[in-house]
């Protein structure tokens, strides 16, 4: 069985009126998130993420945090061996932000909707790097 539900709404928009041969446009994010640029010029996956980036830049300018990073990536390794996916890529977690607050590294992810394998990846990251303060905001 499996596959796509034939009764589900299409995620493609119809061609523009008057031109039935024009390619259909993508409908955008499944959950309604709109890519947004923050004040620092970074492109983010949602308005909420861009707002959080603005907040973090203000905190950094005020000296409350240092070393702000965008999209830090953590590749999973267990017992010295990389955790490999069926497609040949190493399993990883890409968070939204990382920074140092009060001498401790903080990694955070802004989530509107928690989907797919995020809880498993987040739990694995917290286990592999217990010295990091992991936050979902």
PDB file of N, CA and C in Angstrom, residues 10-80:
ATOM      1  N   UNK A  10      -3.853  18.760  -3.628  1.00  0.00           N
ATOM      2  CA  UNK A  10      -2.566  18.927  -4.290  1.00  0.00           C
ATOM      3  C   UNK A  10      -1.795  20.065  -3.639  1.00  0.00           C
ATOM      4  N   UNK A  11      -0.474  19.951  -3.579  1.00  0.00           N
ATOM      5  CA  UNK A  11       0.349  21.020  -3.033  1.00  0.00           C
ATOM      6  C   UNK A  11       0.851  21.932  -4.148  1.00  0.00           C
ATOM      7  N   UNK A  12       0.334  21.772  -5.337  1.00  0.00           N
ATOM      8  CA  UNK A  12       0.697  22.643  -6.453  1.00  0.00           C
ATOM      9  C   UNK A  12      -0.487  23.546  -6.771  1.00  0.00           C
ATOM     10  N   UNK A  13      -0.183  24.765  -7.160  1.00  0.00           N
ATOM     11  CA  UNK A  13      -1.239  25.683  -7.564  1.00  0.00           C
ATOM     12  C   UNK A  13      -1.525  25.485  -9.041  1.00  0.00           C
ATOM     13  N   UNK A  14      -2.716  25.814  -9.418  1.00  0.00           N
ATOM     14  CA  UNK A  14      -3.108  25.709 -10.824  1.00  0.00           C
ATOM     15  C   UNK A  14      -2.336  26.743 -11.639  1.00  0.00           C
ATOM     16  N   UNK A  15      -2.159  26.483 -12.935  1.00  0.00           N
ATOM     17  CA  UNK A  15      -1.483  27.463 -13.785  1.00  0.00           C
ATOM     18  C   UNK A  15      -2.226  28.793 -13.777  1.00  0.00           C
ATOM     19  N   UNK A  16      -1.532  29.850 -14.127  1.00  0.00           N
ATOM     20  CA  UNK A  16      -2.140  31.175 -14.159  1.00  0.00           C
ATOM     21  C   UNK A  16      -3.302  31.192 -15.140  1.00  0.00           C
ATOM     22  N   UNK A  17      -4.381  31.916 -14.804  1.00  0.00           N
ATOM     23  CA  UNK A  17      -5.517  31.984 -15.719  1.00  0.00           C
ATOM     24  C   UNK A  17      -5.080  32.568 -17.060  1.00  0.00           C
ATOM     25  N   UNK A  18      -5.604  32.018 -18.105  1.00  0.00           N
ATOM     26  CA  UNK A  18      -5.275  32.496 -19.435  1.00  0.00           C
ATOM     27  C   UNK A  18      -4.088  31.783 -20.058  1.00  0.00           C
ATOM     28  N   UNK A  19      -3.319  31.030 -19.289  1.00  0.00           N
ATOM     29  CA  UNK A  19      -2.192  30.299 -19.837  1.00  0.00           C
ATOM     30  C   UNK A  19      -2.193  28.890 -19.261  1.00  0.00           C
ATOM     31  N   UNK A  20      -2.945  27.980 -19.887  1.00  0.00           N
ATOM     32  CA  UNK A  20      -3.049  26.622 -19.354  1.00  0.00           C
ATOM     33  C   UNK A  20      -1.746  25.832 -19.469  1.00  0.00           C
ATOM     34  N   UNK A  21      -0.760  26.344 -20.210  1.00  0.00           N
ATOM     35  CA  UNK A  21       0.486  25.613 -20.402  1.00  0.00           C
ATOM     36  C   UNK A  21       1.606  26.097 -19.483  1.00  0.00           C
ATOM     37  N   UNK A  22       1.344  27.135 -18.706  1.00  0.00           N
ATOM     38  CA  UNK A  22       2.359  27.643 -17.780  1.00  0.00           C
ATOM     39  C   UNK A  22       2.581  26.615 -16.679  1.00  0.00           C
ATOM     40  N   UNK A  23       3.826  26.455 -16.223  1.00  0.00           N
ATOM     41  CA  UNK A  23       4.077  25.480 -15.153  1.00  0.00           C
ATOM     42  C   UNK A  23       3.400  25.907 -13.856  1.00  0.00           C
ATOM     43  N   UNK A  24       2.943  24.919 -13.108  1.00  0.00           N
ATOM     44  CA  UNK A  24       2.311  25.199 -11.821  1.00  0.00           C
ATOM     45  C   UNK A  24       3.366  25.669 -10.832  1.00  0.00           C
ATOM     46  N   UNK A  25       2.974  26.565  -9.928  1.00  0.00           N
ATOM     47  CA  UNK A  25       3.884  27.070  -8.904  1.00  0.00           C
ATOM     48  C   UNK A  25       3.793  26.192  -7.669  1.00  0.00           C
ATOM     49  N   UNK A  26       4.882  26.116  -6.927  1.00  0.00           N
ATOM     50  CA  UNK A  26       4.851  25.398  -5.651  1.00  0.00           C
ATOM     51  C   UNK A  26       3.962  26.167  -4.687  1.00  0.00           C
ATOM     52  N   UNK A  27       3.236  25.454  -3.840  1.00  0.00           N
ATOM     53  CA  UNK A  27       2.280  26.078  -2.934  1.00  0.00           C
ATOM     54  C   UNK A  27       2.934  26.668  -1.697  1.00  0.00           C
ATOM     55  N   UNK A  28       4.198  26.410  -1.457  1.00  0.00           N
ATOM     56  CA  UNK A  28       4.841  26.939  -0.264  1.00  0.00           C
ATOM     57  C   UNK A  28       4.932  25.897   0.833  1.00  0.00           C
ATOM     58  N   UNK A  29       5.259  26.337   2.028  1.00  0.00           N
ATOM     59  CA  UNK A  29       5.462  25.441   3.154  1.00  0.00           C
ATOM     60  C   UNK A  29       4.173  24.761   3.577  1.00  0.00           C
ATOM     61  N   UNK A  30       4.269  23.493   3.852  1.00  0.00           N
ATOM     62  CA  UNK A  30       3.129  22.669   4.260  1.00  0.00           C
ATOM     63  C   UNK A  30       2.453  23.200   5.517  1.00  0.00           C
ATOM     64  N   UNK A  31       3.215  23.802   6.415  1.00  0.00           N
ATOM     65  CA  UNK A  31       2.680  24.270   7.692  1.00  0.00           C
ATOM     66  C   UNK A  31       2.448  25.781   7.713  1.00  0.00           C
ATOM     67  N   UNK A  32       2.564  26.430   6.570  1.00  0.00           N
ATOM     68  CA  UNK A  32       2.270  27.856   6.486  1.00  0.00           C
ATOM     69  C   UNK A  32       3.429  28.779   6.823  1.00  0.00           C
ATOM     70  N   UNK A  33       4.606  28.235   7.095  1.00  0.00           N
ATOM     71  CA  UNK A  33       5.765  29.080   7.416  1.00  0.00           C
ATOM     72  C   UNK A  33       6.235  29.795   6.153  1.00  0.00           C
ATOM     73  N   UNK A  34       6.626  31.048   6.318  1.00  0.00           N
ATOM     74  CA  UNK A  34       7.111  31.833   5.186  1.00  0.00           C
ATOM     75  C   UNK A  34       8.569  32.220   5.432  1.00  0.00           C
ATOM     76  N   UNK A  35       9.407  31.964   4.438  1.00  0.00           N
ATOM     77  CA  UNK A  35      10.818  32.340   4.558  1.00  0.00           C
ATOM     78  C   UNK A  35      10.887  33.849   4.779  1.00  0.00           C
ATOM     79  N   UNK A  36      11.718  34.243   5.748  1.00  0.00           N
ATOM     80  CA  UNK A  36      11.793  35.641   6.158  1.00  0.00           C
ATOM     81  C   UNK A  36      13.249  36.006   6.433  1.00  0.00           C
ATOM     82  N   UNK A  37      13.614  37.224   6.070  1.00  0.00           N
ATOM     83  CA  UNK A  37      14.962  37.721   6.324  1.00  0.00           C
ATOM     84  C   UNK A  37      14.959  38.536   7.612  1.00  0.00           C
ATOM     85  N   UNK A  38      15.914  38.263   8.483  1.00  0.00           N
ATOM     86  CA  UNK A  38      16.019  39.003   9.748  1.00  0.00           C
ATOM     87  C   UNK A  38      16.757  40.319   9.502  1.00  0.00           C
ATOM     88  N   UNK A  39      16.858  41.136  10.541  1.00  0.00           N
ATOM     89  CA  UNK A  39      17.521  42.443  10.434  1.00  0.00           C
ATOM     90  C   UNK A  39      19.001  42.314  10.074  1.00  0.00           C
ATOM     91  N   UNK A  40      19.617  41.176  10.420  1.00  0.00           N
ATOM     92  CA  UNK A  40      21.036  40.961  10.112  1.00  0.00           C
ATOM     93  C   UNK A  40      21.244  40.456   8.683  1.00  0.00           C
ATOM     94  N   UNK A  41      20.139  40.208   7.956  1.00  0.00           N
ATOM     95  CA  UNK A  41      20.241  39.780   6.568  1.00  0.00           C
ATOM     96  C   UNK A  41      20.260  38.284   6.347  1.00  0.00           C
ATOM     97  N   UNK A  42      20.025  37.491   7.395  1.00  0.00           N
ATOM     98  CA  UNK A  42      19.981  36.029   7.252  1.00  0.00           C
ATOM     99  C   UNK A  42      18.587  35.598   6.804  1.00  0.00           C
ATOM    100  N   UNK A  43      18.517  34.635   5.893  1.00  0.00           N
ATOM    101  CA  UNK A  43      17.235  34.087   5.462  1.00  0.00           C
ATOM    102  C   UNK A  43      16.860  32.946   6.397  1.00  0.00           C
ATOM    103  N   UNK A  44      15.665  33.013   6.970  1.00  0.00           N
ATOM    104  CA  UNK A  44      15.185  32.004   7.917  1.00  0.00           C
ATOM    105  C   UNK A  44      13.952  31.309   7.361  1.00  0.00           C
ATOM    106  N   UNK A  45      13.675  30.107   7.881  1.00  0.00           N
ATOM    107  CA  UNK A  45      12.564  29.302   7.391  1.00  0.00           C
ATOM    108  C   UNK A  45      11.200  29.813   7.838  1.00  0.00           C
ATOM    109  N   UNK A  46      11.142  30.687   8.828  1.00  0.00           N
ATOM    110  CA  UNK A  46       9.856  31.200   9.304  1.00  0.00           C
ATOM    111  C   UNK A  46      10.037  32.595   9.895  1.00  0.00           C
ATOM    112  N   UNK A  47       8.909  33.294  10.047  1.00  0.00           N
ATOM    113  CA  UNK A  47       8.937  34.613  10.681  1.00  0.00           C
ATOM    114  C   UNK A  47       9.375  34.493  12.134  1.00  0.00           C
ATOM    115  N   UNK A  48       8.908  33.451  12.812  1.00  0.00           N
ATOM    116  CA  UNK A  48       9.257  33.257  14.225  1.00  0.00           C
ATOM    117  C   UNK A  48      10.761  33.056  14.389  1.00  0.00           C
ATOM    118  N   UNK A  49      11.363  32.301  13.484  1.00  0.00           N
ATOM    119  CA  UNK A  49      12.810  32.070  13.551  1.00  0.00           C
ATOM    120  C   UNK A  49      13.570  33.377  13.294  1.00  0.00           C
ATOM    121  N   UNK A  50      13.093  34.178  12.341  1.00  0.00           N
ATOM    122  CA  UNK A  50      13.733  35.468  12.058  1.00  0.00           C
ATOM    123  C   UNK A  50      13.610  36.406  13.258  1.00  0.00           C
ATOM    124  N   UNK A  51      12.440  36.398  13.923  1.00  0.00           N
ATOM    125  CA  UNK A  51      12.265  37.214  15.129  1.00  0.00           C
ATOM    126  C   UNK A  51      13.242  36.788  16.222  1.00  0.00           C
ATOM    127  N   UNK A  52      13.389  35.465  16.388  1.00  0.00           N
ATOM    128  CA  UNK A  52      14.309  34.964  17.411  1.00  0.00           C
ATOM    129  C   UNK A  52      15.743  35.372  17.082  1.00  0.00           C
ATOM    130  N   UNK A  53      16.098  35.353  15.817  1.00  0.00           N
ATOM    131  CA  UNK A  53      17.440  35.777  15.405  1.00  0.00           C
ATOM    132  C   UNK A  53      17.659  37.247  15.770  1.00  0.00           C
ATOM    133  N   UNK A  54      16.646  38.081  15.529  1.00  0.00           N
ATOM    134  CA  UNK A  54      16.750  39.493  15.907  1.00  0.00           C
ATOM    135  C   UNK A  54      16.969  39.636  17.413  1.00  0.00           C
ATOM    136  N   UNK A  55      16.216  38.867  18.210  1.00  0.00           N
ATOM    137  CA  UNK A  55      16.361  38.909  19.669  1.00  0.00           C
ATOM    138  C   UNK A  55      17.775  38.507  20.085  1.00  0.00           C
ATOM    139  N   UNK A  56      18.281  37.429  19.478  1.00  0.00           N
ATOM    140  CA  UNK A  56      19.614  36.945  19.838  1.00  0.00           C
ATOM    141  C   UNK A  56      20.698  37.950  19.458  1.00  0.00           C
ATOM    142  N   UNK A  57      20.535  38.631  18.325  1.00  0.00           N
ATOM    143  CA  UNK A  57      21.514  39.653  17.936  1.00  0.00           C
ATOM    144  C   UNK A  57      21.506  40.814  18.932  1.00  0.00           C
ATOM    145  N   UNK A  58      20.326  41.178  19.437  1.00  0.00           N
ATOM    146  CA  UNK A  58      20.249  42.226  20.459  1.00  0.00           C
ATOM    147  C   UNK A  58      20.946  41.778  21.743  1.00  0.00           C
ATOM    148  N   UNK A  59      20.716  40.517  22.131  1.00  0.00           N
ATOM    149  CA  UNK A  59      21.373  39.978  23.326  1.00  0.00           C
ATOM    150  C   UNK A  59      22.892  39.963  23.157  1.00  0.00           C
ATOM    151  N   UNK A  60      23.345  39.649  21.941  1.00  0.00           N
ATOM    152  CA  UNK A  60      24.788  39.622  21.686  1.00  0.00           C
ATOM    153  C   UNK A  60      25.366  41.041  21.749  1.00  0.00           C
ATOM    154  N   UNK A  61      24.654  42.010  21.164  1.00  0.00           N
ATOM    155  CA  UNK A  61      25.125  43.393  21.219  1.00  0.00           C
ATOM    156  C   UNK A  61      25.173  43.912  22.653  1.00  0.00           C
ATOM    157  N   UNK A  62      24.238  43.441  23.475  1.00  0.00           N
ATOM    158  CA  UNK A  62      24.204  43.854  24.876  1.00  0.00           C
ATOM    159  C   UNK A  62      25.172  43.094  25.765  1.00  0.00           C
ATOM    160  N   UNK A  63      25.841  42.075  25.217  1.00  0.00           N
ATOM    161  CA  UNK A  63      26.832  41.328  25.974  1.00  0.00           C
ATOM    162  C   UNK A  63      26.286  40.158  26.777  1.00  0.00           C
ATOM    163  N   UNK A  64      24.988  39.862  26.656  1.00  0.00           N
ATOM    164  CA  UNK A  64      24.398  38.746  27.408  1.00  0.00           C
ATOM    165  C   UNK A  64      24.821  37.395  26.839  1.00  0.00           C
ATOM    166  N   UNK A  65      25.087  37.353  25.523  1.00  0.00           N
ATOM    167  CA  UNK A  65      25.566  36.130  24.871  1.00  0.00           C
ATOM    168  C   UNK A  65      26.727  36.490  23.954  1.00  0.00           C
ATOM    169  N   UNK A  66      27.533  35.484  23.591  1.00  0.00           N
ATOM    170  CA  UNK A  66      28.638  35.688  22.648  1.00  0.00           C
ATOM    171  C   UNK A  66      28.667  34.523  21.662  1.00  0.00           C
ATOM    172  N   UNK A  67      29.325  34.727  20.535  1.00  0.00           N
ATOM    173  CA  UNK A  67      29.565  33.648  19.579  1.00  0.00           C
ATOM    174  C   UNK A  67      28.325  33.111  18.895  1.00  0.00           C
ATOM    175  N   UNK A  68      27.382  33.973  18.555  1.00  0.00           N
ATOM    176  CA  UNK A  68      26.143  33.531  17.916  1.00  0.00           C
ATOM    177  C   UNK A  68      26.429  32.881  16.566  1.00  0.00           C
ATOM    178  N   UNK A  69      25.919  31.665  16.375  1.00  0.00           N
ATOM    179  CA  UNK A  69      26.066  30.920  15.111  1.00  0.00           C
ATOM    180  C   UNK A  69      24.688  30.635  14.533  1.00  0.00           C
ATOM    181  N   UNK A  70      24.617  30.624  13.203  1.00  0.00           N
ATOM    182  CA  UNK A  70      23.393  30.258  12.494  1.00  0.00           C
ATOM    183  C   UNK A  70      23.514  28.823  11.993  1.00  0.00           C
ATOM    184  N   UNK A  71      22.471  28.050  12.123  1.00  0.00           N
ATOM    185  CA  UNK A  71      22.385  26.697  11.561  1.00  0.00           C
ATOM    186  C   UNK A  71      23.568  25.798  11.942  1.00  0.00           C
ATOM    187  N   UNK A  72      23.907  25.684  13.230  1.00  0.00           N
ATOM    188  CA  UNK A  72      24.996  24.774  13.601  1.00  0.00           C
ATOM    189  C   UNK A  72      24.599  23.329  13.318  1.00  0.00           C
ATOM    190  N   UNK A  73      25.548  22.546  12.890  1.00  0.00           N
ATOM    191  CA  UNK A  73      25.279  21.154  12.510  1.00  0.00           C
ATOM    192  C   UNK A  73      26.039  20.210  13.436  1.00  0.00           C
ATOM    193  N   UNK A  74      25.347  19.167  13.869  1.00  0.00           N
ATOM    194  CA  UNK A  74      25.931  18.157  14.747  1.00  0.00           C
ATOM    195  C   UNK A  74      25.777  16.799  14.074  1.00  0.00           C
ATOM    196  N   UNK A  75      26.907  16.192  13.696  1.00  0.00           N
ATOM    197  CA  UNK A  75      26.873  14.877  13.048  1.00  0.00           C
ATOM    198  C   UNK A  75      26.968  13.803  14.119  1.00  0.00           C
ATOM    199  N   UNK A  76      26.100  12.810  14.016  1.00  0.00           N
ATOM    200  CA  UNK A  76      26.017  11.777  15.042  1.00  0.00           C
ATOM    201  C   UNK A  76      27.071  10.699  14.846  1.00  0.00           C
ATOM    202  N   UNK A  77      27.814  10.430  15.925  1.00  0.00           N
ATOM    203  CA  UNK A  77      28.823   9.380  15.969  1.00  0.00           C
ATOM    204  C   UNK A  77      28.625   8.615  17.271  1.00  0.00           C
ATOM    205  N   UNK A  78      28.554   7.291  17.189  1.00  0.00           N
ATOM    206  CA  UNK A  78      28.373   6.448  18.370  1.00  0.00           C
ATOM    207  C   UNK A  78      29.539   5.466  18.443  1.00  0.00           C
ATOM    208  N   UNK A  79      30.216   5.412  19.574  1.00  0.00           N
ATOM    209  CA  UNK A  79      31.387   4.552  19.774  1.00  0.00           C
ATOM    210  C   UNK A  79      32.437   4.762  18.685  1.00  0.00           C
ATOM    211  N   UNK A  80      32.623   6.015  18.284  1.00  0.00           N
ATOM    212  CA  UNK A  80      33.633   6.348  17.290  1.00  0.00           C
ATOM    213  C   UNK A  80      33.233   6.073  15.851  1.00  0.00           C
TER     214      UNK A  80
END
